[in-house]
Coordinates of C-alpha atoms in Angstrom, one line a residue:
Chain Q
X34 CA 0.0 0.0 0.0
X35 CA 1.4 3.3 -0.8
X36 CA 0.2 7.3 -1.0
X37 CA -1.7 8.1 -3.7
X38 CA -2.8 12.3 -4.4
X39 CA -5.1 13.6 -6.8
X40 CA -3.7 16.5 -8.0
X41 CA -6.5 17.5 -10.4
X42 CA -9.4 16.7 -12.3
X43 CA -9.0 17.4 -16.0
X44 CA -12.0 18.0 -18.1
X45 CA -14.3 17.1 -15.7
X46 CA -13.4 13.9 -16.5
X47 CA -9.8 12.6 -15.7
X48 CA -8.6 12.2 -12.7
X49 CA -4.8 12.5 -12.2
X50 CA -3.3 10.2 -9.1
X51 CA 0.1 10.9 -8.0
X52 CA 1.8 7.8 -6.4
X53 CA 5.1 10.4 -5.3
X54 CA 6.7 7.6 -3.7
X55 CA 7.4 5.4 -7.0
X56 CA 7.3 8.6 -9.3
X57 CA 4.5 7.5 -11.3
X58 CA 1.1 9.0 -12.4
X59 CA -2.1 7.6 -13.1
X60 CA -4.9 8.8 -14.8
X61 CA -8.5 7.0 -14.2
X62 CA -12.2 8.2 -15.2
X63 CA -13.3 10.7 -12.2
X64 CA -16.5 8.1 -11.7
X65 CA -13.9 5.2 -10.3
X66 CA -13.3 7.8 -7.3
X67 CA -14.1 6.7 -3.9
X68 CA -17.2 8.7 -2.8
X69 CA -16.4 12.1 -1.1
X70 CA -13.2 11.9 -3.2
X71 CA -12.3 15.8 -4.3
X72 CA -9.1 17.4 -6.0
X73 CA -6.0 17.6 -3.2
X74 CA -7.4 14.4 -1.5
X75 CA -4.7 11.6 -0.5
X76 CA -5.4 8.0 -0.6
X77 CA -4.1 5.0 0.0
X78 CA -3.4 3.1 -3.1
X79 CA -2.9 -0.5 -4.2
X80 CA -1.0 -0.8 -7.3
X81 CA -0.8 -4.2 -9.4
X82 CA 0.7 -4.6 -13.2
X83 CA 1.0 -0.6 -13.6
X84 CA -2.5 -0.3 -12.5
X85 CA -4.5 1.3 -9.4
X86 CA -6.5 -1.5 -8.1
X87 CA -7.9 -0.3 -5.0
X88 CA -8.1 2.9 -3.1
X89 CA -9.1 4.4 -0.1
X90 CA -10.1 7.9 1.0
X91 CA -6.9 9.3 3.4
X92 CA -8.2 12.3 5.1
X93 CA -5.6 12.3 7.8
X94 CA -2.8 12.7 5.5
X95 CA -4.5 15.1 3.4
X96 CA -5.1 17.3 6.9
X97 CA -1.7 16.8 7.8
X98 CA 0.4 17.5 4.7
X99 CA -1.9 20.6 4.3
X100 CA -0.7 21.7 7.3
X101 CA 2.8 21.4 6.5
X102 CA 2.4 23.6 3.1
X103 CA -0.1 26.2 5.4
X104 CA 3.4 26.6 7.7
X105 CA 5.6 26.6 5.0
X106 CA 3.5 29.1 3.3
X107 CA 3.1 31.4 6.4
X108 CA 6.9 31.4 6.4
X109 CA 7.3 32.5 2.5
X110 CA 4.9 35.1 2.9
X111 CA 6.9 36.7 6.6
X112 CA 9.7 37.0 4.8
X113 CA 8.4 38.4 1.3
X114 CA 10.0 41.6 0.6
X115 CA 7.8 42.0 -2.7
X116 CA 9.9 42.1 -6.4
X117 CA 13.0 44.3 -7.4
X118 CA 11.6 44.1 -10.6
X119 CA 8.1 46.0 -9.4
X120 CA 7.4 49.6 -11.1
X121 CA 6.2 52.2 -8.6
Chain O
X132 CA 10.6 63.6 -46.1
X133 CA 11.1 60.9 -48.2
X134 CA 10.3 58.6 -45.3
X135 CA 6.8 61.2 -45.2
X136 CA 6.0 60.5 -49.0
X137 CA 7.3 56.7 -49.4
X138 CA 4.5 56.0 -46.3
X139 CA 2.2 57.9 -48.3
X140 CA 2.4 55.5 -51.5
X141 CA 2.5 52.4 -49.1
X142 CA -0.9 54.0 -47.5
X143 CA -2.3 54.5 -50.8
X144 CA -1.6 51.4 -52.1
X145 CA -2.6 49.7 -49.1
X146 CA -6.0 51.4 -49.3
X147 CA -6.4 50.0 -52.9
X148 CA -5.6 46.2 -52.4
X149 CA -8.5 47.1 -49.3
X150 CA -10.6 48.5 -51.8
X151 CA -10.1 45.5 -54.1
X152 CA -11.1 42.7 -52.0
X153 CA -14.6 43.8 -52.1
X154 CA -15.2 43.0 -55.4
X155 CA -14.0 39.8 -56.2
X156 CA -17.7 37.6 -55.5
X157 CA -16.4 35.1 -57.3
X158 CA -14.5 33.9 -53.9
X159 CA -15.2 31.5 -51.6
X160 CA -17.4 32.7 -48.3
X161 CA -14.5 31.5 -46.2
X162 CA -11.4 33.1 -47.9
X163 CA -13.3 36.2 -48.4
X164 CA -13.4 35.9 -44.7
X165 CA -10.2 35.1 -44.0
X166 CA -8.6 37.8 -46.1
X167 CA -10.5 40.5 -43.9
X168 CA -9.3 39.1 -40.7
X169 CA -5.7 39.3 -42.2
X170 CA -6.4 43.3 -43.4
X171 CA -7.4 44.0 -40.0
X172 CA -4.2 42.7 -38.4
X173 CA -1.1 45.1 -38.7
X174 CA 1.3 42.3 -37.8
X175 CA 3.7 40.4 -39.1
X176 CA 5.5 43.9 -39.3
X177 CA 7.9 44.2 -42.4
X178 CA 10.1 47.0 -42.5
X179 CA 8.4 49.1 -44.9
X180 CA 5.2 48.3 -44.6
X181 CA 4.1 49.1 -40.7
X182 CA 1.0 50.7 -41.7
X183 CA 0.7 53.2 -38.9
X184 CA 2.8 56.3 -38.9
X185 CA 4.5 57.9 -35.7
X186 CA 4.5 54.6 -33.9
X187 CA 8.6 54.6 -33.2
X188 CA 9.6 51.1 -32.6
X189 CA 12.7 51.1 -30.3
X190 CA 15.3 50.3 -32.4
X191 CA 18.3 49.8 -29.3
X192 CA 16.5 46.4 -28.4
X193 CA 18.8 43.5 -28.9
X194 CA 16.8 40.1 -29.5
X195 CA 14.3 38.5 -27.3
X196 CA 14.0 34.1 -27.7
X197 CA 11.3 33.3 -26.3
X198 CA 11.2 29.1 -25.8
X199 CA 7.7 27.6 -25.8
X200 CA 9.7 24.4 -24.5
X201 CA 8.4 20.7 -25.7
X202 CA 8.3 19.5 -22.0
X203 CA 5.4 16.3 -23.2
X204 CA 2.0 17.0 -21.6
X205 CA 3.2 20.2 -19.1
X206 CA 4.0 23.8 -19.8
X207 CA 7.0 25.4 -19.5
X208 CA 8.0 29.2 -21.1
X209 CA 11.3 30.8 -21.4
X210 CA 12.5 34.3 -21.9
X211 CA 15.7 35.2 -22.8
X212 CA 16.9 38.9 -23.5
X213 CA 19.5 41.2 -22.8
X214 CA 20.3 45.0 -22.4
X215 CA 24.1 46.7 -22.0
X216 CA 25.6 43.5 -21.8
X217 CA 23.4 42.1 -18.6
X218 CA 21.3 39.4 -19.7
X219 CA 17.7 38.4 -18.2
X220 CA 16.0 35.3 -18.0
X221 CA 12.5 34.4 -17.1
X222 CA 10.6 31.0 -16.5
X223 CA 6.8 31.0 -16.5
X224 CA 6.1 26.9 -15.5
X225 CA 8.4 24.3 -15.2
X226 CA 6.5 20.9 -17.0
X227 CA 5.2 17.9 -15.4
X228 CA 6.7 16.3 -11.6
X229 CA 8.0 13.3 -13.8
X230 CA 10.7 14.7 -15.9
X231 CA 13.7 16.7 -16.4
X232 CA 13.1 18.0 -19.7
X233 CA 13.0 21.5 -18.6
X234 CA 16.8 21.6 -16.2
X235 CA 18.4 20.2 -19.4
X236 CA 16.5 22.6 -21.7
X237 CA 17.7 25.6 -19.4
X238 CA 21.4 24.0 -20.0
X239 CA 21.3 23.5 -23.6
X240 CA 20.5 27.0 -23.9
X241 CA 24.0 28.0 -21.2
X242 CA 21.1 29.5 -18.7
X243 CA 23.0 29.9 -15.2
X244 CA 20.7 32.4 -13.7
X245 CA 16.8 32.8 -13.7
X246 CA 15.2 36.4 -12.9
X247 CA 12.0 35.2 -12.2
X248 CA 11.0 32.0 -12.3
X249 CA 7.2 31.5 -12.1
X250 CA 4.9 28.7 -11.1
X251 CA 1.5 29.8 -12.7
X252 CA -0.4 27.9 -10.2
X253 CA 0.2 24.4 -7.8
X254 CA -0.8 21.9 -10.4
X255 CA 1.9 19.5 -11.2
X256 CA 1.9 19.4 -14.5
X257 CA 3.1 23.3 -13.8
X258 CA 5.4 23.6 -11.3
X259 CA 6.7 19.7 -11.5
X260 CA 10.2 20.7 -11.9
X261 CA 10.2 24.0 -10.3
X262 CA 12.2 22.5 -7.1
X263 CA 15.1 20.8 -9.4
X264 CA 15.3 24.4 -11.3
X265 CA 15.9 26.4 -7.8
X266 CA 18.2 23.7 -6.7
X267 CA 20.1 23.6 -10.2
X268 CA 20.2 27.2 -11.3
X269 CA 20.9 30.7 -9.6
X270 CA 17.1 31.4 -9.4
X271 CA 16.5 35.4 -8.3
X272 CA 12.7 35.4 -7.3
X273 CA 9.8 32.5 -7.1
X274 CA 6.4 34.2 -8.0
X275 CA 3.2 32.0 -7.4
X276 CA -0.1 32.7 -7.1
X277 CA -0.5 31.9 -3.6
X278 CA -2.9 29.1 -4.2
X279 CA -1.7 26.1 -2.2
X280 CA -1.9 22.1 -2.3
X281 CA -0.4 19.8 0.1
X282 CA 1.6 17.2 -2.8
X283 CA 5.3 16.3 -2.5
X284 CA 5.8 18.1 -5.5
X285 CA 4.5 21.4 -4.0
X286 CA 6.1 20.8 -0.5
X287 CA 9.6 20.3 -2.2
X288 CA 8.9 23.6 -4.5
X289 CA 8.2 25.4 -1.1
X290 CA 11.1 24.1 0.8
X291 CA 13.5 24.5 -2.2
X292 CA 12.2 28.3 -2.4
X293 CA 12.9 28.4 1.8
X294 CA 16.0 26.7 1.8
X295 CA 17.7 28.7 -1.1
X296 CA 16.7 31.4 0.3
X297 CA 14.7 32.7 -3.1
X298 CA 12.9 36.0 -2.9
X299 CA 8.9 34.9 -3.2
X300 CA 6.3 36.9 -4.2
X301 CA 2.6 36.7 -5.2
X302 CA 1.2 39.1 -8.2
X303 CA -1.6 40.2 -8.4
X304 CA -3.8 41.6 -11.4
X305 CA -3.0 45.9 -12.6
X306 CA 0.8 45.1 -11.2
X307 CA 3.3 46.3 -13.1
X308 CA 7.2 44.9 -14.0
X309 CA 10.2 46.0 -15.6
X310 CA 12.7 43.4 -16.1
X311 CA 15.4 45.6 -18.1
X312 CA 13.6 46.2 -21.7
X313 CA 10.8 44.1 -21.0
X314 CA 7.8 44.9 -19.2
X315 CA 5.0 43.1 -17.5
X316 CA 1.8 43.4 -17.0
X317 CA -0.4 40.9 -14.6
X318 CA -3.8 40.2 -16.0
X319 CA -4.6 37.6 -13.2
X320 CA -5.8 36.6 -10.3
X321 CA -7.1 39.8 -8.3
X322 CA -8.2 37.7 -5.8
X323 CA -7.3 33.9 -5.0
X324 CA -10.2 31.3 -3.1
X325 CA -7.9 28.6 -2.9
X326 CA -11.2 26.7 -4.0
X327 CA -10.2 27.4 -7.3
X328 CA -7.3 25.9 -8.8
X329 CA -7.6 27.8 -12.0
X330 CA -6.9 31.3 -10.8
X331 CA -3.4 31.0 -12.5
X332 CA -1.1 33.9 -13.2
X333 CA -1.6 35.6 -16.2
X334 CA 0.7 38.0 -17.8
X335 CA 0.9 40.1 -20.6
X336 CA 4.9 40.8 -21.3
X337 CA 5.6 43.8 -23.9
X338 CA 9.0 43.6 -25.6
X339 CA 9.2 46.7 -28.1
X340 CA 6.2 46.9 -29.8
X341 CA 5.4 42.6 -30.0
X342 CA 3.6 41.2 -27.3
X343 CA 2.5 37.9 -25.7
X344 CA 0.1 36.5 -23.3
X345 CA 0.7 33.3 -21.3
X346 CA -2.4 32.2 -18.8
X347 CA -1.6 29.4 -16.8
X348 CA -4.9 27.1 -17.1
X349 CA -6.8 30.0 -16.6
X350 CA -10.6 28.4 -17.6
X351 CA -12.7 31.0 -19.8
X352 CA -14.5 32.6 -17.2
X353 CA -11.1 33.4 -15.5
X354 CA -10.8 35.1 -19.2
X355 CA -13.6 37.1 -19.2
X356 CA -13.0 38.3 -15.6
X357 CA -9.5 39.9 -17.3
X358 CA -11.4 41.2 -20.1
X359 CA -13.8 43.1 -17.7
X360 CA -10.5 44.1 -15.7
X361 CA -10.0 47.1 -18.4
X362 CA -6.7 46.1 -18.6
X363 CA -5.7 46.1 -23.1
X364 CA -5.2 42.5 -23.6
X365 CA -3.7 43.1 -27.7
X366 CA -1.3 40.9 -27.9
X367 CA 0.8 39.1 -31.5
X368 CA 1.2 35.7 -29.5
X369 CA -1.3 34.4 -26.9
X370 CA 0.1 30.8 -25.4
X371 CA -3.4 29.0 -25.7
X372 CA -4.8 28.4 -21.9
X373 CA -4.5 24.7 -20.5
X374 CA -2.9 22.6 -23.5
X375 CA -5.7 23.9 -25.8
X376 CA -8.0 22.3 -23.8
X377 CA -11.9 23.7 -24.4
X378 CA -12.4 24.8 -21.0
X379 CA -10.1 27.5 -22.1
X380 CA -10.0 30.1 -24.8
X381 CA -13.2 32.2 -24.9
X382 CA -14.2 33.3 -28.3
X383 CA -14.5 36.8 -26.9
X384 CA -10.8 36.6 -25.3
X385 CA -9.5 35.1 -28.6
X386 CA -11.0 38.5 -30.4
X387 CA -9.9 41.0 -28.0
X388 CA -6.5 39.3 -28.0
X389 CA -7.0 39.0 -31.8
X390 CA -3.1 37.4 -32.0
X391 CA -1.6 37.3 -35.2
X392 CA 0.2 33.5 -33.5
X393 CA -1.1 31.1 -31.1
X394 CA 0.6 28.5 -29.3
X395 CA -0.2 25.6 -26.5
X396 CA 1.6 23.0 -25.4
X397 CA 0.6 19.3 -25.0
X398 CA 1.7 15.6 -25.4
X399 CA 1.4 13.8 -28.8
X400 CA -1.4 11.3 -27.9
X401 CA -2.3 12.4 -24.6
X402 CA -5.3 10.9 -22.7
X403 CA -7.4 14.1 -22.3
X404 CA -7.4 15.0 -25.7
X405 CA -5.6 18.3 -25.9
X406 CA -5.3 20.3 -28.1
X407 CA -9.3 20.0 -28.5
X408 CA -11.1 20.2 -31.6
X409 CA -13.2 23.5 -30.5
X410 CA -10.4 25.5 -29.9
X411 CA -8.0 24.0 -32.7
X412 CA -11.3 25.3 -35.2
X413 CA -11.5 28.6 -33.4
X414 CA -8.1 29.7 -33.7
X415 CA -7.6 28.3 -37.7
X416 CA -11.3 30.0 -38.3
X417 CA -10.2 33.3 -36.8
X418 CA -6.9 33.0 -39.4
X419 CA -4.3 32.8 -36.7
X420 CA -1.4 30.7 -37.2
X421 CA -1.8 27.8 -34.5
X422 CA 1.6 25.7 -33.3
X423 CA 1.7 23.1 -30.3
X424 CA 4.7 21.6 -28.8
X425 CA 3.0 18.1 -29.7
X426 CA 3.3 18.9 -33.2
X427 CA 5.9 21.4 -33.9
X428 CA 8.7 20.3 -30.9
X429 CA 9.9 23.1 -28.9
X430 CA 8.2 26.8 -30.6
X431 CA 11.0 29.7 -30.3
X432 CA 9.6 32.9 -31.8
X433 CA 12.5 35.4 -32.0
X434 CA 12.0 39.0 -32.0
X435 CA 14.1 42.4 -31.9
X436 CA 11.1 44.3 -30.6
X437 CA 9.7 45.1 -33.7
X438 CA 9.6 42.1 -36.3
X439 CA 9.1 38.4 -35.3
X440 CA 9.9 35.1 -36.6
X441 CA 8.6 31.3 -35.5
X442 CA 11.1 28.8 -35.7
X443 CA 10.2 25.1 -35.0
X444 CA 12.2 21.9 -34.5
X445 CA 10.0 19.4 -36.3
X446 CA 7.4 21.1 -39.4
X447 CA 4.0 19.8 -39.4
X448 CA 0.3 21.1 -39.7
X449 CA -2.1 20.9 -37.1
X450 CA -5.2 18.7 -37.8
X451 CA -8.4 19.2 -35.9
X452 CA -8.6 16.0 -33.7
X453 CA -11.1 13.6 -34.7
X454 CA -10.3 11.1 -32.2
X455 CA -10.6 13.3 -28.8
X456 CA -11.6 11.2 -26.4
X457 CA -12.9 14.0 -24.8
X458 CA -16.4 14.6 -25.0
X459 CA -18.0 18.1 -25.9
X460 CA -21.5 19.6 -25.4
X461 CA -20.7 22.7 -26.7
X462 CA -22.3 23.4 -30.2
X463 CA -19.0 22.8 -32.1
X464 CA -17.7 25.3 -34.7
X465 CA -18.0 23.6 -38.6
X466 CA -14.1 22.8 -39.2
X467 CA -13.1 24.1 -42.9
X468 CA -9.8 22.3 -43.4
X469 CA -7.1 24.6 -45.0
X470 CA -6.5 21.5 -47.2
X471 CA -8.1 22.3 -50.6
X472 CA -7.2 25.9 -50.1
X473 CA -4.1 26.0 -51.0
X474 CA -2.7 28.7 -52.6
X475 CA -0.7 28.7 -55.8
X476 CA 2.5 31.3 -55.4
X477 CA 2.5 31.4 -59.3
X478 CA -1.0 32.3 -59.8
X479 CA -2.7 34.0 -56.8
X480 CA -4.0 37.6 -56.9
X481 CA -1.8 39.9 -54.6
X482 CA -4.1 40.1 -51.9
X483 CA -4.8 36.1 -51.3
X484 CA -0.7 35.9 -51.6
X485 CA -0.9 37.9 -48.1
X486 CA -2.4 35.1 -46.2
X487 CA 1.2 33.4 -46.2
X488 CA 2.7 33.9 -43.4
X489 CA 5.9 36.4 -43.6
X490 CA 3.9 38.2 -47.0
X491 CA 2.7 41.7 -46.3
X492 CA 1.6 44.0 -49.3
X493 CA 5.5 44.8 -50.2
X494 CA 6.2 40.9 -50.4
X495 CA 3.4 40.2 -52.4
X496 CA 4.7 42.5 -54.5
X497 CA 7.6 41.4 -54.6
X498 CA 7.2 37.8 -55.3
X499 CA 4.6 38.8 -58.4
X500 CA 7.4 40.7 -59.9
X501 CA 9.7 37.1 -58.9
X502 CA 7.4 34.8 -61.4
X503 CA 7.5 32.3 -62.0
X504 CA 8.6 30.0 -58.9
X505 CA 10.2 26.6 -58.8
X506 CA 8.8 25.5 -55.8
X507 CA 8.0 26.6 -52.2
X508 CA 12.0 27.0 -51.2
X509 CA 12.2 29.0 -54.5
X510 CA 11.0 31.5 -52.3
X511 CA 13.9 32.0 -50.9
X512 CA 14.6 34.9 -53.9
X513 CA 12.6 37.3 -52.6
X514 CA 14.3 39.7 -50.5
X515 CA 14.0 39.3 -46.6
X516 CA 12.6 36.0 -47.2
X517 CA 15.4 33.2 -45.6
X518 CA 15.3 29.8 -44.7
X519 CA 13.6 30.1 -41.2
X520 CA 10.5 32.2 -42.7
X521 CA 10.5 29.8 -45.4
X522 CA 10.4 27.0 -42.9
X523 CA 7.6 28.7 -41.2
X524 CA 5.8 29.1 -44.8
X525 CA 5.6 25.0 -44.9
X526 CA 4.3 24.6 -41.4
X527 CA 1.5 26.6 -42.3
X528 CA 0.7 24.7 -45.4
X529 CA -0.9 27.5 -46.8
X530 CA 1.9 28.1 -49.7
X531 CA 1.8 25.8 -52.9
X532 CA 3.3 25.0 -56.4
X533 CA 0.4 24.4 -58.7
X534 CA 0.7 22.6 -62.4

């Protein structure tokens, strides 16, 4: 079993699975989604001959890592000291 | 003076090819059609034949390359330009979290440092390789829209902007940016909801007097939210929004940007179908030259502020899909293939000669006078007509021998 992320629907239709831990992506039709499945959800995924064969809704990882990238944002944004590019 | 009376002749005989088209009934509904989008347009603009008086055109700009890199199915811009010696290098997107195609683009082309590198919003198909180019390259300022997601992908794009200790900064729509000669305008977001992952940065960059737009995946309402901004959204090149894809590229944005070039980028054979038919048939309807990195390989269009040319790495014609698997509801557009309407260089009147790319009124002109011609290289006589505008004649397909 490993992480799996939907990073986005496309086209109302595709739904793009990250599996970041084996660097591979999967696309499957948005109506094979577990129910209450929506875009930045993690799951745990079962993988078997390149294919997703199972997966399950992972809302404590999905809570967690969004805390991380809330953090990581706050951070960025303190120390933002806008562009030296920016015209007055 | 001269200059004063040589505009005068161009403006009179400009007025009578205008006056001419008129009256040829005997046309074809379409090309009839198509020859008064191509009046309308000013661009390409030949030396001698920029149709508006007064406009100066900088002439101190040295060239601008701007790279619509074939990263597969991802998106991934570069802008390269220099002024007194400094150069400046800008990346809007950096393709999808699989590859690597973008860090050794950056090297083939000798980039060490990037300005600005931009991530135009958290998808990873976007900003995929965004961490690798902070960690590989001398990378000034990060600029996202502030729209977040908690993948790996994103995490190590944040870390590698905190760890490097990269300025960061989040545009917003009516900014303003000078980046030595060129300047920047952001169309989009005013506003982000985090809801909406579509609210990608949008920018309009002016080099000279030739502009582009680039939009992220901005979906068409995002579009008509910049068109109600006020904001002049004119541009020669618009990058098409989200790989072509239909839930992009409003007919209204397409006629206020009313570009003389449009370009997306997309994956030969990819599974959502982009480019899609709608918008392939929208663009070729509205006469505007249409490339994609799935069919053309990596797009440079090269520019000295004034003039423009397309170069590609692989020729080819782009083909309304008939095999989307996407499906539409939208009332589709009738697609009128530009197969059949070819045009013969050795017999075509001077005004259907100026739907070739690269002809203006002074070409046409020209190439009349040049009859009769070999083939489509043959070309090549005409003055100001060389092999990379000739190359660019074929991948329209417009240009033909006939006999």
């Amino acid at each position: 079993m490993i992480k799996g992320y939907l990073d986005r629907i496309e086209d109302k239709q595709f739904a793009v699975i990250l599996a970041e831990e084996i660097k591979k992506e999967f696309i499957i039709p948005v109506k094979d989604l577990p129910a209450g499945s929506k875009e930045k959800s993690y799951f745990e995924i079962t993988i078997e001959n390149d294919k997703i064969i199972s997966m399950k809704l992972d809302e404590q990882t999905t809570q967690t890592e969004q805390e991380k990238v809330d953090d990581l944002m706050a951070k960025l944004r303190s120390r933002s000291k806008g562009s030296k590019f920016k015209k007055n | 003076m001269q200059k004063r009376y040589l505009f005068a002749l161009y403006s009179f005989i400009f007025i009578l090819l205008l006056s001419g088209c008129g009256q040829e009934h005997h046309e074809s509904k379409d090309l009839a059609q198509r020859k008064e989008n191509i009046v309308e347009k000013t661009v390409p603009m030949e030396n001698g034949e920029t149709p508006e008086e007064g406009k100066v055109a900088p002439s101190d700009l040295s060239g601008l390359k701007a790279h619509f890199i074939d990263v597969g199915q991802g998106d991934s811009t570069l802008f390269q330009f220099s002024e007194g010696g400094e150069d400046f290098t800008i990346l809007i997107d950096a393709g999808n979290w699989t590859g690597d195609e973008v860090i050794q683009y950056l090297r083939s082309q000798k980039v060490s440092q990037v300005d600005i590198a931009v991530g135009t919003h958290p998808d990873a198909d976007h900003i995929g390789q965004l961490d690798q180019v902070i960690n590989s390259f001398n990378v000034g300022e990060v600029w996202l829209s502030g729209n977040t997601n908690p993948s790996q992908t994103f995490q190590r794009l944040l870390k590698a902007i905190d760890e490097k200790k990269v300025d960061y900064y989040e545009p917003r729509m009516g900014e303003q940016f000078d980046v030595g000669p060129l300047h920047i305008d952001v169309l989009y977001p005013k506003t982000i909801s985090e809801q909406d992952n579509e609210e990608s940065i949008s920018l309009k960059l002016t080099y000279g007097d030739v502009k582009f737009i680039l939009t992220g995946d901005a979906t068409t309402d995002d579009e008509l939210k910049m068109l109600q901004s006020g904001i002049d959204v004119k541009a020669d090149i618009l990058k098409l929004g989200h790989h072509g894809s239909s839930t992009s590229t409003h007919s209204s944005f397409l006629r206020a940007v009313n570009p003389a070039v449009a370009i997306y980028s997309a994956g030969l054979n990819n599974t959502y179908g982009h480019p899609h038919e709608e918008v392939v048939n929208l663009v070729q309807n509205s006469n505007i030259q249409l490339y994609g990195t799935d069919v053309h390989g990596t797009v440079i269009v090269e520019t000295d502020g004034k003039d423009y040319t397309i170069l590609t790495k692989k020729d080819g014609t782009i083909t309304p899909s008939s095999s989307g698997k996407a499906t539409h509801d939208e009332v589709k557009v009738e697609p009128t293939p530009i197969a059949g309407n070819c045009i013969d260089i050795n017999t075509a009147s001077i005004e259907q000669l100026q739907e070739i790319m690269h002809i203006g009124p002074a070409r046409a002109q020209d190439l009349i006078n040049l009859r009769p011609f070999s083939s489509v290289d043959d070309l090549g006589r005409i003055k100001g007509i060389g092999p990379a505008r000739i190359a660019d004649i074929k991948s329209q397909g417009l240009a033909c021998v006939g006999g």
